[in-house]
Each structure stands twice: as structure tokens, then as C-alpha cells.
Amino acid sequence: AYAVNFTFGYLDILYKNMLAGVESMTPFDEAYDAMDLGIYKDIPASQANRLNAYSIYLGLEASSVSE
């Protein structure tokens, strides 16, 4: 249960920050650089974090255009 909650928290932070970036029309690099991952910044998977964030950003951007 801990691993699931930990992963959910990480994905929730990514999603909320990328959503804020898309809604304010902030370029990805700026939105990513402004993001505070808190306790998740030093996890081993943080190397893949930028790619995960970019994927989420693109998906949110695409859905905002199609609305």
C-alpha cells in the first residue's frame, strides 16, 4: 500500500503542475523548472521525471485544444 500511495502522490504532483502550466499557457520548460517535487525529487526514478512530465504536459495540451 505504501508504494502505491507514494507513486500516486508523485503522479498527482506531476499532473497538477503540468495542468497549471497548460492552463496558464506556460511553456513546458518553464513549467517544469518551476515545479517542486518535494520528497520525490531524490528518488531513483527522478531521472525519468522530465519525460513523464513532458508526456503529461503534451496530453493535457492536446485535450485542452480539442475542447
Coordinates of N, CA and C in Angstrom, one line a residue:
A1 N 0.8 -1.2 0.0 CA 0.0 0.0 0.0 C 0.9 1.3 0.0
Y2 N 2.0 1.2 0.7 CA 2.9 2.4 0.7 C 3.4 2.8 -0.7
A3 N 3.8 1.8 -1.4 CA 4.4 2.0 -2.8 C 3.3 2.6 -3.7
V4 N 2.1 2.1 -3.6 CA 1.0 2.7 -4.4 C 0.7 4.1 -4.0
N5 N 0.6 4.4 -2.7 CA 0.3 5.8 -2.3 C 1.5 6.7 -2.6
F6 N 2.7 6.2 -2.5 CA 3.9 7.0 -2.9 C 3.9 7.4 -4.4
T7 N 3.6 6.4 -5.2 CA 3.6 6.6 -6.6 C 2.4 7.5 -7.0
F8 N 1.3 7.3 -6.4 CA 0.1 8.2 -6.7 C 0.5 9.7 -6.3
G9 N 1.1 9.9 -5.2 CA 1.5 11.2 -4.8 C 2.4 11.9 -5.8
Y10 N 3.4 11.1 -6.3 CA 4.3 11.6 -7.3 C 3.6 12.0 -8.6
L11 N 2.7 11.1 -9.1 CA 2.0 11.4 -10.3 C 1.0 12.5 -10.1
D12 N 0.4 12.7 -8.9 CA -0.5 13.7 -8.7 C 0.2 15.1 -8.7
I13 N 1.4 15.2 -8.2 CA 2.2 16.4 -8.3 C 2.5 16.7 -9.7
L14 N 3.0 15.7 -10.5 CA 3.3 16.0 -11.9 C 2.1 16.5 -12.6
Y15 N 0.9 15.8 -12.4 CA -0.3 16.2 -13.1 C -0.7 17.6 -12.8
K16 N -0.8 17.9 -11.5 CA -1.3 19.2 -11.1 C -0.4 20.4 -11.6
N17 N 0.9 20.1 -11.6 CA 1.9 21.2 -12.0 C 1.8 21.3 -13.5
M18 N 1.7 20.2 -14.3 CA 1.6 20.3 -15.7 C 0.3 20.9 -16.2
L19 N -0.8 20.6 -15.4 CA -2.1 21.2 -15.7 C -2.0 22.7 -15.5
A20 N -1.4 23.1 -14.5 CA -1.3 24.6 -14.2 C -0.5 25.3 -15.3
G21 N 0.5 24.6 -15.8 CA 1.3 25.1 -16.9 C 0.5 25.2 -18.2
V22 N -0.2 24.2 -18.5 CA -1.0 24.2 -19.7 C -2.1 25.3 -19.6
E23 N -2.8 25.4 -18.5 CA -3.9 26.3 -18.3 C -3.4 27.8 -18.4
S24 N -2.1 28.0 -17.9 CA -1.6 29.4 -18.0 C -0.8 29.6 -19.2
M25 N -0.8 28.6 -20.1 CA 0.0 28.7 -21.4 C 1.5 28.9 -21.2
T26 N 2.0 28.3 -20.1 CA 3.4 28.4 -19.8 C 4.1 27.4 -20.6
P27 N 5.2 27.7 -21.3 CA 6.0 26.7 -22.0 C 6.4 25.6 -21.1
F28 N 6.6 24.4 -21.6 CA 6.9 23.2 -20.8 C 8.2 23.5 -20.0
D29 N 9.2 23.9 -20.6 CA 10.5 24.1 -19.8 C 10.3 25.0 -18.6
E30 N 9.5 26.1 -18.7 CA 9.3 26.9 -17.6 C 8.4 26.3 -16.5
A31 N 7.4 25.6 -17.0 CA 6.5 24.9 -16.0 C 7.3 23.8 -15.3
Y32 N 8.1 23.1 -16.0 CA 8.9 22.0 -15.4 C 9.9 22.6 -14.4
D33 N 10.6 23.6 -14.8 CA 11.6 24.2 -13.9 C 11.0 24.8 -12.6
A34 N 9.8 25.3 -12.7 CA 9.1 25.9 -11.6 C 8.5 24.8 -10.6
M35 N 8.4 23.6 -11.1 CA 7.8 22.5 -10.3 C 8.7 22.1 -9.1
D36 N 8.0 22.0 -7.9 CA 8.7 21.5 -6.7 C 8.2 20.1 -6.4
L37 N 9.1 19.1 -6.6 CA 8.7 17.7 -6.4 C 8.8 17.3 -4.9
G38 N 9.3 18.2 -4.1 CA 9.3 17.9 -2.7 C 10.0 16.6 -2.4
I39 N 9.4 15.7 -1.7 CA 10.0 14.4 -1.3 C 10.4 13.5 -2.4
Y40 N 9.8 13.8 -3.6 CA 10.1 12.9 -4.8 C 11.3 13.3 -5.6
K41 N 11.9 14.4 -5.3 CA 13.0 14.9 -6.1 C 14.2 14.0 -6.1
D42 N 14.5 13.2 -5.1 CA 15.7 12.4 -5.0 C 15.4 10.9 -5.2
I43 N 14.3 10.5 -5.7 CA 14.0 9.1 -5.9 C 14.8 8.7 -7.2
P44 N 15.2 7.4 -7.2 CA 15.9 6.9 -8.4 C 15.2 7.2 -9.7
A45 N 13.9 7.1 -9.7 CA 13.1 7.3 -11.0 C 13.0 8.7 -11.4
S46 N 13.6 9.6 -10.6 CA 13.5 11.1 -10.9 C 14.3 11.4 -12.2
Q47 N 15.2 10.5 -12.6 CA 15.9 10.7 -13.9 C 14.9 10.6 -15.1
A48 N 13.8 9.8 -14.9 CA 12.8 9.7 -16.0 C 11.7 10.8 -15.8
N49 N 11.8 11.6 -14.7 CA 10.8 12.5 -14.4 C 10.5 13.5 -15.5
R50 N 11.5 14.1 -16.1 CA 11.2 15.1 -17.2 C 10.4 14.5 -18.3
L51 N 10.7 13.2 -18.7 CA 10.0 12.6 -19.8 C 8.6 12.3 -19.4
N52 N 8.3 11.9 -18.1 CA 7.0 11.7 -17.6 C 6.2 13.0 -17.6
A53 N 6.8 14.1 -17.1 CA 6.2 15.4 -17.1 C 5.9 15.9 -18.5
Y54 N 6.8 15.7 -19.4 CA 6.5 16.1 -20.8 C 5.4 15.4 -21.4
S55 N 5.3 14.1 -21.2 CA 4.2 13.3 -21.7 C 2.9 13.8 -21.1
I56 N 2.8 14.0 -19.8 CA 1.6 14.5 -19.2 C 1.2 15.9 -19.8
Y57 N 2.2 16.8 -19.9 CA 2.0 18.1 -20.5 C 1.4 18.1 -21.9
L58 N 2.0 17.2 -22.7 CA 1.5 17.1 -24.1 C 0.1 16.6 -24.1
G59 N -0.2 15.6 -23.3 CA -1.6 15.0 -23.2 C -2.6 16.1 -22.8
L60 N -2.2 16.9 -21.8 CA -3.1 17.9 -21.3 C -3.3 19.0 -22.3
E61 N -2.2 19.3 -23.0 CA -2.2 20.4 -24.0 C -3.1 19.9 -25.2
A62 N -3.0 18.7 -25.6 CA -3.9 18.2 -26.7 C -5.3 18.2 -26.3
S63 N -5.6 17.8 -25.1 CA -7.0 17.7 -24.7 C -7.6 19.1 -24.5
S64 N -6.8 20.1 -24.1 CA -7.3 21.5 -24.0 C -7.6 22.1 -25.3
V65 N -6.9 21.7 -26.4 CA -7.1 22.2 -27.7 C -8.4 21.6 -28.3
S66 N -8.7 20.3 -28.0 CA -9.8 19.6 -28.5 C -11.1 20.0 -27.9
E67 N -11.1 20.7 -26.8 CA -12.3 21.1 -26.1 C -13.1 22.2 -26.8

